Amino acid sequence: MTSNSQTAAGSGHDALPDKQSEIMRKAIRLEWISIAIVAAVITMVGLVMGQSQAMRVAWVEDILALLPPIAFLVATRVIRRGPSRDHPYGHHRAIGVGHLVSAVALFAMGALLLVDSAIGLLMVDKPPIGMTVLFGHAIWAGWPMVAAMLVAVPPMVVLGRMKLKLSEELHDKVLFADADMLKADWMTGLATVVGVLGIGMGLWWADAAAAIAVSASIVKDGVTNVRAAVTGLTDARAKTHDDKGPHPLTVEVEEKAREVPWVKEARARVRDEGHVFHVEMFVVPLLGMDPTPAQIVELRTTLEDLDWKVHDVVVAVVDELRPEQVPAD
Amino acid sequence: MSARRSTRRALAAAAALVVAATGCGTFPKDSEGTLDRVRGGTLVVGVSEHEPWTSVGPGDEVSGSEAALVEGFAESLGAEIEWEVGPESILADEVKRGQVDIVIGGLTSVSPWKSDISLTRPYTKVKSEDGKQQKMVMGVPKGENAFQVALERYLAEQEGEIR
């Protein structure tokens, strides 16, 4: 005796509300700016890079920093398409796919650099940094490297913080991963500066050690993000944008449903489709108070009005809550 | 915000490090102290014959444009030269093991020994017979950055790139 209400994903519903659309536009603009700045940094660091392993690792990390913005821009384009017969759930999951793609790239690159740097250290590969001529003056080539890193850090940090704020408002995990990576970038920059200065002080291992520290942080970023992306894609309970805990809405929808007079018990399965949630609400009516279709539709609308993120709600009226279908806490 | 404060603190630390690094004497330093050892002592130069850059006479006397450059460099350091004639492959290995300080012999920036030894910045460019541009370099031990910078500076001065 299940009765499904019609799916909620109609016209208008698929678009984000005005406030979120505005934030989305801001985020898209920010990502384009981000790509431009990162490209400039890549060029600058590439020009002065030389043979320092730490510089090379930092440079690759800067290139990797392009991935999340690109994944974000592609995903936002894809999710504009509404649901269709072939894609009944819509295209919001593109966010999750983008997240996974950039996370795997992050992890693979980090692991590669980690191994490379460790081999350099074990093989006692001493990085040579010679002289360069700048405007007719001879200077040690390490100085332009240090300068390039110090110039690159502040814009990355600022961009990271701006994106972090937007990612929370948009419930966008790609944007969050991106912000997180950029925020970690100042550590990369600093470690690289320490490595290059270490070479200058005759401590050949400082460079490789800095490179190892930086690539280890890339690997950590990669693992965290792969885990988060996989969790999302395998229909785990919807989490907050930073994956720190269950999303409060997963509890709120159940509480809201229980407030309805004819509802005896209510439990939901809430999954994260990327930006928006898909809610399957199982309700047991009180004895002798079987709901009419209108009452079921009303419940659905109530839930959808709770938050813009509650996007697609299906209400199922059942005679009991089976744990194998809707597990309890 | 605490994150912003820690960022600022980190940048301040980096700035302090730069100041400290520049403050304490010569920069860069060698990891094995080659420049200090050579100054007023002996400069071991590996030579592989490659006209017109280097040529080796019947009595193992070394001449050629690169030999002349290295002689000038040794003089600037008050060092005696000890020539070591051999093929590039063996000399590269000896540089790697710290037995030879400089290797010369018409090396270019695309030398296959790049992973074992450090190539100086090109001191001059020439056109080879097939019309390709070749950047002439010398080889020094990796990580001996003070020594490398001293040689590169001398070569740049000789070529009139800097005064």
Short mmCIF file of C-alpha atoms in Angstrom, two decimals:
data_model
loop_
_atom_site.label_atom_id
_atom_site.label_comp_id
_atom_site.label_asym_id
_atom_site.label_seq_id
_atom_site.Cartn_x
_atom_site.Cartn_y
_atom_site.Cartn_z
CA MET A 1 0.00 0.00 0.00
CA THR A 2 2.54 2.55 -1.16
CA SER A 3 1.34 5.61 -2.90
CA ASN A 4 3.94 7.83 -4.50
CA SER A 5 3.22 11.45 -4.99
CA GLN A 6 4.14 12.81 -8.35
CA THR A 7 7.76 13.92 -8.65
CA ALA A 8 8.48 17.43 -7.60
CA ALA A 9 11.00 18.30 -10.24
CA GLY A 10 8.83 20.42 -12.43
CA SER A 11 9.54 23.63 -14.24
CA GLY A 12 10.98 26.39 -12.11
CA HIS A 13 11.80 23.96 -9.35
CA ASP A 14 14.95 22.88 -11.05
CA ALA A 15 16.44 26.33 -11.00
CA LEU A 16 18.04 27.58 -7.82
CA PRO A 17 16.15 30.25 -5.90
CA ASP A 18 17.00 33.89 -6.66
CA LYS A 19 19.48 34.30 -3.82
CA GLN A 20 21.31 31.10 -4.74
CA SER A 21 21.28 31.94 -8.44
CA GLU A 22 22.93 35.22 -7.57
CA ILE A 23 25.57 33.42 -5.48
CA MET A 24 26.04 30.95 -8.31
CA ARG A 25 26.66 33.79 -10.75
CA LYS A 26 29.17 35.23 -8.29
CA ALA A 27 30.86 31.84 -7.92
CA ILE A 28 31.11 31.40 -11.69
CA ARG A 29 32.68 34.85 -12.05
CA LEU A 30 35.07 34.07 -9.20
CA GLU A 31 36.12 30.80 -10.83
CA TRP A 32 36.95 32.55 -14.09
CA ILE A 33 39.00 35.14 -12.21
CA SER A 34 40.61 32.28 -10.33
CA ILE A 35 41.61 30.50 -13.54
CA ALA A 36 43.15 33.72 -14.89
CA ILE A 37 45.14 34.34 -11.70
CA VAL A 38 46.30 30.75 -11.39
CA ALA A 39 47.37 30.75 -15.04
CA ALA A 40 49.41 33.89 -14.39
CA VAL A 41 51.02 32.28 -11.35
CA ILE A 42 51.82 29.11 -13.32
CA THR A 43 53.55 31.18 -15.99
CA MET A 44 55.48 33.21 -13.44
CA VAL A 45 56.63 30.20 -11.38
CA GLY A 46 57.43 28.24 -14.56
CA LEU A 47 59.77 31.00 -15.72
CA VAL A 48 61.87 31.02 -12.55
CA MET A 49 61.47 27.37 -11.58
CA GLY A 50 64.97 26.05 -12.32
CA GLN A 51 65.95 22.68 -10.90
CA SER A 52 64.48 22.95 -7.41
CA GLN A 53 62.29 19.96 -6.63
CA ALA A 54 60.17 21.99 -4.22
CA MET A 55 59.57 24.60 -6.90
CA ARG A 56 58.59 21.88 -9.35
CA VAL A 57 56.13 20.39 -6.88
CA ALA A 58 54.65 23.80 -6.09
CA TRP A 59 54.34 24.46 -9.80
CA VAL A 60 52.48 21.20 -10.40
CA GLU A 61 50.21 21.99 -7.47
CA ASP A 62 49.41 25.33 -9.07
CA ILE A 63 48.52 23.54 -12.28
CA LEU A 64 46.33 21.15 -10.29
CA ALA A 65 44.63 24.14 -8.74
CA LEU A 66 43.08 24.71 -12.17
CA LEU A 67 41.15 21.43 -12.01
CA PRO A 68 38.47 22.25 -9.44
CA PRO A 69 37.49 25.55 -11.10
CA ILE A 70 37.27 23.79 -14.46
CA ALA A 71 35.26 20.92 -12.92
CA PHE A 72 32.99 23.49 -11.29
CA LEU A 73 32.40 25.44 -14.49
CA VAL A 74 31.67 22.30 -16.49
CA ALA A 75 29.33 20.95 -13.79
CA THR A 76 27.36 24.19 -13.48
CA ARG A 77 26.80 24.06 -17.23
CA VAL A 78 25.60 20.47 -17.08
CA ILE A 79 23.17 20.95 -14.18
CA ARG A 80 21.27 23.62 -16.10
CA ARG A 81 19.63 20.80 -18.02
CA GLY A 82 16.43 19.67 -16.36
CA PRO A 83 15.32 16.09 -15.78
CA SER A 84 14.19 14.08 -18.77
CA ARG A 85 12.90 10.59 -19.48
CA ASP A 86 16.51 9.37 -19.79
CA HIS A 87 17.74 11.37 -16.79
CA PRO A 88 14.80 11.19 -14.40
CA TYR A 89 16.81 12.53 -11.47
CA GLY A 90 18.10 15.51 -13.42
CA HIS A 91 21.79 16.37 -13.83
CA HIS A 92 22.70 17.66 -10.40
CA ARG A 93 24.99 14.70 -9.81
CA ALA A 94 27.39 16.30 -12.30
CA ILE A 95 28.66 18.21 -9.26
CA GLY A 96 29.55 14.93 -7.58
CA VAL A 97 31.26 13.64 -10.71
CA GLY A 98 33.27 16.85 -11.03
CA HIS A 99 34.23 16.52 -7.39
CA LEU A 100 35.42 12.95 -7.89
CA VAL A 101 37.39 13.73 -11.04
CA SER A 102 39.29 16.58 -9.44
CA ALA A 103 39.84 14.58 -6.24
CA VAL A 104 41.35 11.61 -8.07
CA ALA A 105 43.62 13.90 -10.09
CA LEU A 106 44.69 15.60 -6.88
CA PHE A 107 45.51 12.32 -5.20
CA ALA A 108 47.35 10.79 -8.16
CA MET A 109 49.49 13.86 -8.71
CA GLY A 110 50.31 14.16 -5.02
CA ALA A 111 51.34 10.51 -4.80
CA LEU A 112 53.53 10.84 -7.88
CA LEU A 113 55.31 13.90 -6.52
CA LEU A 114 55.70 12.33 -3.10
CA VAL A 115 57.47 9.30 -4.55
CA ASP A 116 59.55 11.49 -6.84
CA SER A 117 60.68 13.73 -3.99
CA ALA A 118 61.42 10.78 -1.71
CA ILE A 119 63.59 9.17 -4.40
CA GLY A 120 65.43 12.49 -4.81
CA LEU A 121 66.14 12.54 -1.10
CA LEU A 122 67.26 8.89 -0.95
CA MET A 123 69.48 9.23 -4.01
CA VAL A 124 71.10 12.35 -2.51
CA ASP A 125 70.12 14.39 -5.53
CA LYS A 126 71.47 17.85 -4.70
CA PRO A 127 69.54 20.61 -6.44
CA PRO A 128 71.77 23.06 -8.29
CA ILE A 129 70.62 26.67 -8.35
CA GLY A 130 73.04 28.93 -10.16
CA MET A 131 73.07 32.52 -11.18
CA THR A 132 70.80 34.50 -13.40
CA VAL A 133 71.19 37.90 -15.00
CA LEU A 134 68.43 40.38 -14.35
CA PHE A 135 68.71 43.82 -16.02
CA GLY A 136 72.46 43.44 -16.36
CA HIS A 137 72.95 42.40 -12.76
CA ALA A 138 74.05 38.97 -11.62
CA ILE A 139 71.81 37.58 -8.90
CA TRP A 140 71.38 34.14 -7.41
CA ALA A 141 68.53 32.38 -9.26
CA GLY A 142 67.03 31.39 -5.90
CA TRP A 143 65.87 34.96 -5.23
CA PRO A 144 63.43 35.19 -8.16
CA MET A 145 62.03 31.82 -7.05
CA VAL A 146 61.45 33.08 -3.52
CA ALA A 147 59.92 36.29 -4.86
CA ALA A 148 57.60 34.42 -7.23
CA MET A 149 56.31 32.20 -4.44
CA LEU A 150 55.74 35.10 -2.08
CA VAL A 151 53.88 37.04 -4.79
CA ALA A 152 51.71 34.00 -5.62
CA VAL A 153 50.56 33.30 -2.07
CA PRO A 154 48.30 36.27 -1.16
CA PRO A 155 45.92 36.09 -4.17
CA MET A 156 45.50 32.33 -3.63
CA VAL A 157 44.65 32.83 0.04
CA VAL A 158 42.15 35.60 -0.71
CA LEU A 159 40.46 33.60 -3.48
CA GLY A 160 40.29 30.56 -1.20
CA ARG A 161 38.53 32.49 1.54
CA MET A 162 36.04 34.04 -0.87
CA LYS A 163 35.16 30.64 -2.32
CA LEU A 164 34.83 29.05 1.10
CA LYS A 165 32.01 31.46 1.96
CA LEU A 166 30.18 30.85 -1.31
CA SER A 167 30.55 27.07 -1.03
CA GLU A 168 28.63 27.06 2.24
CA GLU A 169 25.79 29.19 0.91
CA LEU A 170 25.54 27.13 -2.27
CA HIS A 171 26.12 23.74 -0.62
CA ASP A 172 28.67 23.10 -3.35
CA LYS A 173 31.37 20.54 -2.60
CA VAL A 174 33.45 21.18 -5.71
CA LEU A 175 33.70 24.82 -4.69
CA PHE A 176 34.55 23.72 -1.16
CA ALA A 177 37.33 21.39 -2.37
CA ASP A 178 38.62 24.22 -4.50
CA ALA A 179 38.60 26.69 -1.61
CA ASP A 180 40.25 24.15 0.65
CA MET A 181 43.03 23.58 -1.85
CA LEU A 182 43.67 27.27 -2.35
CA LYS A 183 43.68 27.84 1.39
CA ALA A 184 46.38 25.19 1.72
CA ASP A 185 48.39 26.95 -0.95
CA TRP A 186 50.06 29.42 1.34
CA MET A 187 51.66 26.50 3.15
CA THR A 188 52.95 25.22 -0.17
CA GLY A 189 54.35 28.62 -1.02
CA LEU A 190 56.02 28.94 2.34
CA ALA A 191 57.46 25.41 2.32
CA THR A 192 58.90 26.11 -1.11
CA VAL A 193 60.48 29.36 0.08
CA VAL A 194 62.03 27.49 3.01
CA GLY A 195 63.29 24.77 0.64
CA VAL A 196 64.93 27.25 -1.75
CA LEU A 197 66.48 29.23 1.10
CA GLY A 198 67.70 25.93 2.51
CA ILE A 199 69.51 25.20 -0.74
CA GLY A 200 71.03 28.67 -0.50
CA MET A 201 72.32 27.85 2.95
CA GLY A 202 74.02 24.74 1.60
CA LEU A 203 71.38 22.39 3.04
CA TRP A 204 70.71 20.38 -0.08
CA TRP A 205 68.11 18.17 1.62
CA ALA A 206 65.92 21.14 2.63
CA ASP A 207 64.49 21.32 -0.87
CA ALA A 208 63.53 17.65 -1.07
CA ALA A 209 62.17 17.73 2.48
CA ALA A 210 60.00 20.74 1.62
CA ALA A 211 58.84 18.99 -1.54
CA ILE A 212 57.87 15.91 0.48
CA ALA A 213 55.93 18.01 2.98
CA VAL A 214 54.07 19.78 0.19
CA SER A 215 53.25 16.63 -1.75
CA ALA A 216 52.10 14.92 1.44
CA SER A 217 49.61 17.75 1.91
CA ILE A 218 48.42 17.28 -1.67
CA VAL A 219 47.93 13.56 -1.03
CA LYS A 220 45.97 14.34 2.12
CA ASP A 221 43.75 16.76 0.19
CA GLY A 222 43.29 14.07 -2.44
CA VAL A 223 42.31 11.33 0.00
CA THR A 224 39.89 13.57 1.89
CA ASN A 225 38.21 14.67 -1.31
CA VAL A 226 38.06 11.23 -2.94
CA ARG A 227 36.42 9.90 0.21
CA ALA A 228 33.92 12.75 0.33
CA ALA A 229 33.11 12.47 -3.37
CA VAL A 230 32.64 8.71 -3.23
CA THR A 231 30.47 9.05 -0.14
CA GLY A 232 28.23 11.48 -1.98
CA LEU A 233 28.03 9.40 -5.13
CA THR A 234 27.22 6.20 -3.27
CA ASP A 235 24.10 7.74 -1.77
CA ALA A 236 25.38 8.18 1.76
CA ARG A 237 23.25 10.30 4.08
CA ALA A 238 23.50 13.91 2.98
CA LYS A 239 26.29 15.75 4.75
CA THR A 240 27.14 19.38 5.28
CA HIS A 241 29.12 21.14 2.54
CA ASP A 242 32.39 20.47 4.41
CA ASP A 243 31.49 16.80 5.08
CA LYS A 244 31.96 17.36 8.81
CA GLY A 245 28.64 15.78 9.80
CA PRO A 246 25.10 14.86 8.72
CA HIS A 247 23.23 17.75 7.19
CA PRO A 248 20.69 19.22 9.66
CA LEU A 249 17.98 19.05 6.99
CA THR A 250 18.08 15.25 7.13
CA VAL A 251 16.61 15.51 10.63
CA GLU A 252 14.43 18.57 10.01
CA VAL A 253 12.38 16.96 7.25
CA GLU A 254 11.51 14.06 9.56
CA GLU A 255 10.53 16.41 12.39
CA LYS A 256 8.38 18.43 10.01
CA ALA A 257 6.60 15.31 8.75
CA ARG A 258 5.87 14.12 12.30
CA GLU A 259 4.09 17.41 13.03
CA VAL A 260 1.41 16.52 10.51
CA PRO A 261 -1.74 15.36 12.42
CA TRP A 262 -2.34 12.13 10.47
CA VAL A 263 1.30 11.00 10.64
CA LYS A 264 2.20 8.44 13.27
CA GLU A 265 5.79 7.78 12.27
CA ALA A 266 8.07 9.34 9.66
CA ARG A 267 11.57 8.57 8.54
CA ALA A 268 13.44 9.76 5.48
CA ARG A 269 16.21 8.76 3.13
CA VAL A 270 17.99 11.94 2.09
CA ARG A 271 20.74 11.88 -0.50
CA ASP A 272 22.86 14.65 -1.87
CA GLU A 273 22.40 15.20 -5.57
CA GLY A 274 24.87 18.08 -5.59
CA HIS A 275 23.55 21.48 -4.42
CA VAL A 276 20.13 19.91 -3.81
CA PHE A 277 18.75 16.97 -1.88
CA HIS A 278 16.55 14.15 -2.95
CA VAL A 279 14.16 13.13 -0.14
CA GLU A 280 12.24 9.88 0.10
CA MET A 281 9.87 10.27 3.02
CA PHE A 282 8.29 7.13 4.46
CA VAL A 283 5.24 7.84 6.63
CA VAL A 284 3.02 5.55 8.67
CA PRO A 285 -0.47 7.05 9.14
CA LEU A 286 -2.35 6.82 12.46
CA LEU A 287 -4.89 4.01 12.62
CA GLY A 288 -8.03 4.94 10.75
CA MET A 289 -6.54 8.16 9.39
CA ASP A 290 -5.39 7.02 5.95
CA PRO A 291 -4.45 10.20 4.05
CA THR A 292 -6.13 11.38 0.90
CA PRO A 293 -3.96 12.17 -2.14
CA ALA A 294 -4.46 15.86 -1.39
CA GLN A 295 -3.07 15.39 2.13
CA ILE A 296 -0.03 13.59 0.75
CA VAL A 297 0.60 16.36 -1.76
CA GLU A 298 0.26 18.90 1.05
CA LEU A 299 2.90 17.05 3.08
CA ARG A 300 5.20 17.04 0.07
CA THR A 301 4.77 20.77 -0.45
CA THR A 302 5.38 21.45 3.25
CA LEU A 303 8.67 19.58 3.08
CA GLU A 304 9.74 21.31 -0.11
CA ASP A 305 9.05 24.71 1.42
CA LEU A 306 11.42 23.92 4.28
CA ASP A 307 14.53 24.87 2.35
CA TRP A 308 15.55 25.41 -1.28
CA LYS A 309 17.89 22.45 -0.95
CA VAL A 310 14.93 20.12 -0.41
CA HIS A 311 14.41 19.83 -4.10
CA ASP A 312 12.80 16.55 -5.03
CA VAL A 313 10.49 14.94 -2.47
CA VAL A 314 8.75 11.61 -2.79
CA VAL A 315 6.27 10.68 -0.05
CA ALA A 316 5.56 7.00 0.48
CA VAL A 317 2.72 5.94 2.76
CA VAL A 318 3.58 2.59 4.36
CA ASP A 319 2.10 0.39 7.07
CA GLU A 320 5.36 0.08 8.97
CA LEU A 321 8.93 1.43 8.82
CA ARG A 322 11.06 -1.51 7.83
CA PRO A 323 14.66 -1.07 9.05
CA GLU A 324 16.04 -2.65 5.88
CA GLN A 325 14.28 0.04 3.88
CA VAL A 326 14.68 3.07 6.13
CA PRO A 327 17.24 2.33 8.84
CA ALA A 328 16.90 4.19 12.13
CA ASP A 329 19.82 5.94 13.86
CA MET B 1 39.63 35.58 11.62
CA SER B 2 42.21 33.24 13.07
CA ALA B 3 43.09 31.80 9.66
CA ARG B 4 43.84 35.27 8.35
CA ARG B 5 45.98 36.02 11.37
CA SER B 6 47.94 32.80 10.97
CA THR B 7 48.47 33.61 7.29
CA ARG B 8 49.82 37.01 8.21
CA ARG B 9 52.04 35.47 10.84
CA ALA B 10 53.33 32.93 8.32
CA LEU B 11 54.15 35.67 5.81
CA ALA B 12 55.94 37.61 8.52
CA ALA B 13 57.95 34.50 9.38
CA ALA B 14 58.86 34.05 5.71
CA ALA B 15 59.96 37.67 5.47
CA ALA B 16 62.05 37.26 8.61
CA LEU B 17 63.63 34.15 7.12
CA VAL B 18 64.55 36.01 3.94
CA VAL B 19 66.13 38.79 5.98
CA ALA B 20 67.99 36.29 8.15
CA ALA B 21 69.19 34.39 5.11
CA THR B 22 70.52 37.50 3.38
CA GLY B 23 71.96 38.80 6.61
CA CYS B 24 74.22 35.89 7.38
CA GLY B 25 77.08 36.21 4.96
CA THR B 26 77.46 34.63 1.56
CA PHE B 27 74.46 33.34 -0.27
CA PRO B 28 74.21 30.76 -1.68
CA LYS B 29 76.51 28.38 0.13
CA ASP B 30 78.01 25.12 -1.13
CA SER B 31 76.76 21.93 0.43
CA GLU B 32 80.32 20.50 0.40
CA GLY B 33 82.32 23.75 0.57
CA THR B 34 83.94 23.42 -2.87
CA LEU B 35 84.51 27.16 -3.38
CA ASP B 36 86.28 27.55 -0.03
CA ARG B 37 88.48 24.52 -0.74
CA VAL B 38 89.45 25.69 -4.24
CA ARG B 39 90.19 29.30 -3.26
CA GLY B 40 93.96 29.50 -2.82
CA GLY B 41 94.20 25.75 -3.39
CA THR B 42 93.77 23.37 -6.29
CA LEU B 43 91.06 23.40 -8.95
CA VAL B 44 90.63 19.98 -10.54
CA VAL B 45 89.46 20.43 -14.14
CA GLY B 46 88.27 17.48 -16.17
CA VAL B 47 88.93 17.87 -19.89
CA SER B 48 87.48 15.84 -22.71
CA GLU B 49 88.97 16.82 -26.03
CA HIS B 50 86.57 18.73 -28.28
CA GLU B 51 88.01 21.27 -30.71
CA PRO B 52 87.93 24.23 -30.69
CA TRP B 53 86.77 24.33 -27.07
CA THR B 54 89.44 22.04 -25.73
CA SER B 55 92.44 20.30 -27.22
CA VAL B 56 94.99 18.05 -25.62
CA GLY B 57 98.58 18.04 -26.89
CA PRO B 58 100.98 15.07 -27.02
CA GLY B 59 102.38 15.89 -23.58
CA ASP B 60 98.86 16.21 -22.12
CA GLU B 61 99.11 19.99 -22.23
CA VAL B 62 95.62 21.46 -22.45
CA SER B 63 94.57 24.39 -24.64
CA GLY B 64 91.45 25.73 -26.33
CA SER B 65 88.92 28.50 -25.58
CA GLU B 66 87.30 26.78 -22.62
CA ALA B 67 90.67 25.83 -21.17
CA ALA B 68 91.63 29.51 -21.33
CA LEU B 69 88.39 30.53 -19.59
CA VAL B 70 88.96 28.03 -16.80
CA GLU B 71 92.55 29.19 -16.37
CA GLY B 72 91.29 32.74 -15.90
CA PHE B 73 88.70 31.53 -13.40
CA ALA B 74 91.36 29.64 -11.42
CA GLU B 75 93.53 32.74 -11.40
CA SER B 76 90.65 34.83 -10.05
CA LEU B 77 90.47 32.40 -7.13
CA GLY B 78 94.24 32.17 -6.69
CA ALA B 79 94.04 28.45 -7.43
CA GLU B 80 96.38 26.03 -9.21
CA ILE B 81 94.81 23.89 -11.93
CA GLU B 82 95.15 20.14 -11.95
CA TRP B 83 94.09 18.84 -15.38
CA GLU B 84 92.40 15.49 -15.64
CA VAL B 85 92.00 14.27 -19.22
CA GLY B 86 89.37 11.67 -19.99
CA PRO B 87 86.12 10.88 -21.81
CA GLU B 88 82.96 12.79 -20.82
CA SER B 89 81.30 9.73 -19.30
CA ILE B 90 84.12 9.12 -16.82
CA LEU B 91 84.59 12.80 -16.01
CA ALA B 92 80.85 13.22 -15.36
CA ASP B 93 81.01 10.37 -12.89
CA GLU B 94 84.06 11.88 -11.19
CA VAL B 95 82.28 15.23 -10.87
CA LYS B 96 79.36 13.42 -9.33
CA ARG B 97 81.66 11.76 -6.78
CA GLY B 98 83.38 15.05 -6.02
CA GLN B 99 86.77 14.14 -7.48
CA VAL B 100 86.59 16.71 -10.28
CA ASP B 101 85.43 20.31 -9.78
CA ILE B 102 84.73 21.40 -13.35
CA VAL B 103 84.32 19.45 -16.55
CA ILE B 104 84.91 21.15 -19.92
CA GLY B 105 84.89 19.94 -23.49
CA GLY B 106 82.31 21.74 -25.60
CA LEU B 107 79.38 20.63 -23.44
CA THR B 108 76.00 22.04 -24.49
CA SER B 109 72.84 22.68 -22.52
CA VAL B 110 71.35 19.42 -23.86
CA SER B 111 74.21 17.31 -22.52
CA PRO B 112 73.13 13.80 -21.52
CA TRP B 113 75.07 14.16 -18.24
CA LYS B 114 72.48 16.60 -16.94
CA SER B 115 71.16 14.18 -14.31
CA ASP B 116 74.61 13.53 -12.81
CA ILE B 117 76.17 16.95 -12.94
CA SER B 118 74.95 20.51 -12.87
CA LEU B 119 75.34 22.44 -16.09
CA THR B 120 76.16 26.13 -15.78
CA ARG B 121 73.97 28.72 -17.42
CA PRO B 122 75.06 29.03 -21.05
CA TYR B 123 78.02 31.36 -21.31
CA THR B 124 77.75 31.71 -25.09
CA LYS B 125 75.69 30.56 -28.06
CA VAL B 126 77.03 29.23 -31.34
CA LYS B 127 75.53 27.91 -34.55
CA SER B 128 76.38 24.29 -35.22
CA GLU B 129 77.00 22.94 -38.73
CA ASP B 130 73.35 21.94 -39.22
CA GLY B 131 72.28 25.47 -38.33
CA LYS B 132 70.94 24.70 -34.89
CA GLN B 133 71.73 27.04 -32.06
CA GLN B 134 73.88 25.47 -29.37
CA LYS B 135 74.26 26.84 -25.87
CA MET B 136 77.73 26.25 -24.49
CA VAL B 137 78.00 25.22 -20.83
CA MET B 138 80.43 23.68 -18.36
CA GLY B 139 79.74 21.00 -15.77
CA VAL B 140 80.08 21.37 -12.00
CA PRO B 141 79.01 19.21 -9.05
CA LYS B 142 75.34 19.46 -8.08
CA GLY B 143 74.56 21.38 -4.92
CA GLU B 144 77.83 23.37 -4.98
CA ASN B 145 75.89 26.51 -5.64
CA ALA B 146 78.40 29.08 -4.37
CA PHE B 147 81.04 27.50 -6.60
CA GLN B 148 78.63 27.35 -9.54
CA VAL B 149 77.58 30.98 -9.10
CA ALA B 150 81.27 32.04 -8.87
CA LEU B 151 82.04 30.26 -12.16
CA GLU B 152 78.89 31.55 -13.86
CA ARG B 153 79.64 35.07 -12.72
CA TYR B 154 83.21 34.83 -14.07
CA LEU B 155 81.98 33.48 -17.43
CA ALA B 156 79.30 36.17 -17.71
CA GLU B 157 81.91 38.84 -17.01
CA GLN B 158 84.24 37.41 -19.65
CA GLU B 159 81.45 37.37 -22.19
CA GLY B 160 80.57 40.96 -21.34
CA GLU B 161 77.09 40.07 -20.12
CA ILE B 162 77.67 41.77 -16.81
CA ARG B 163 80.38 44.10 -15.59
#
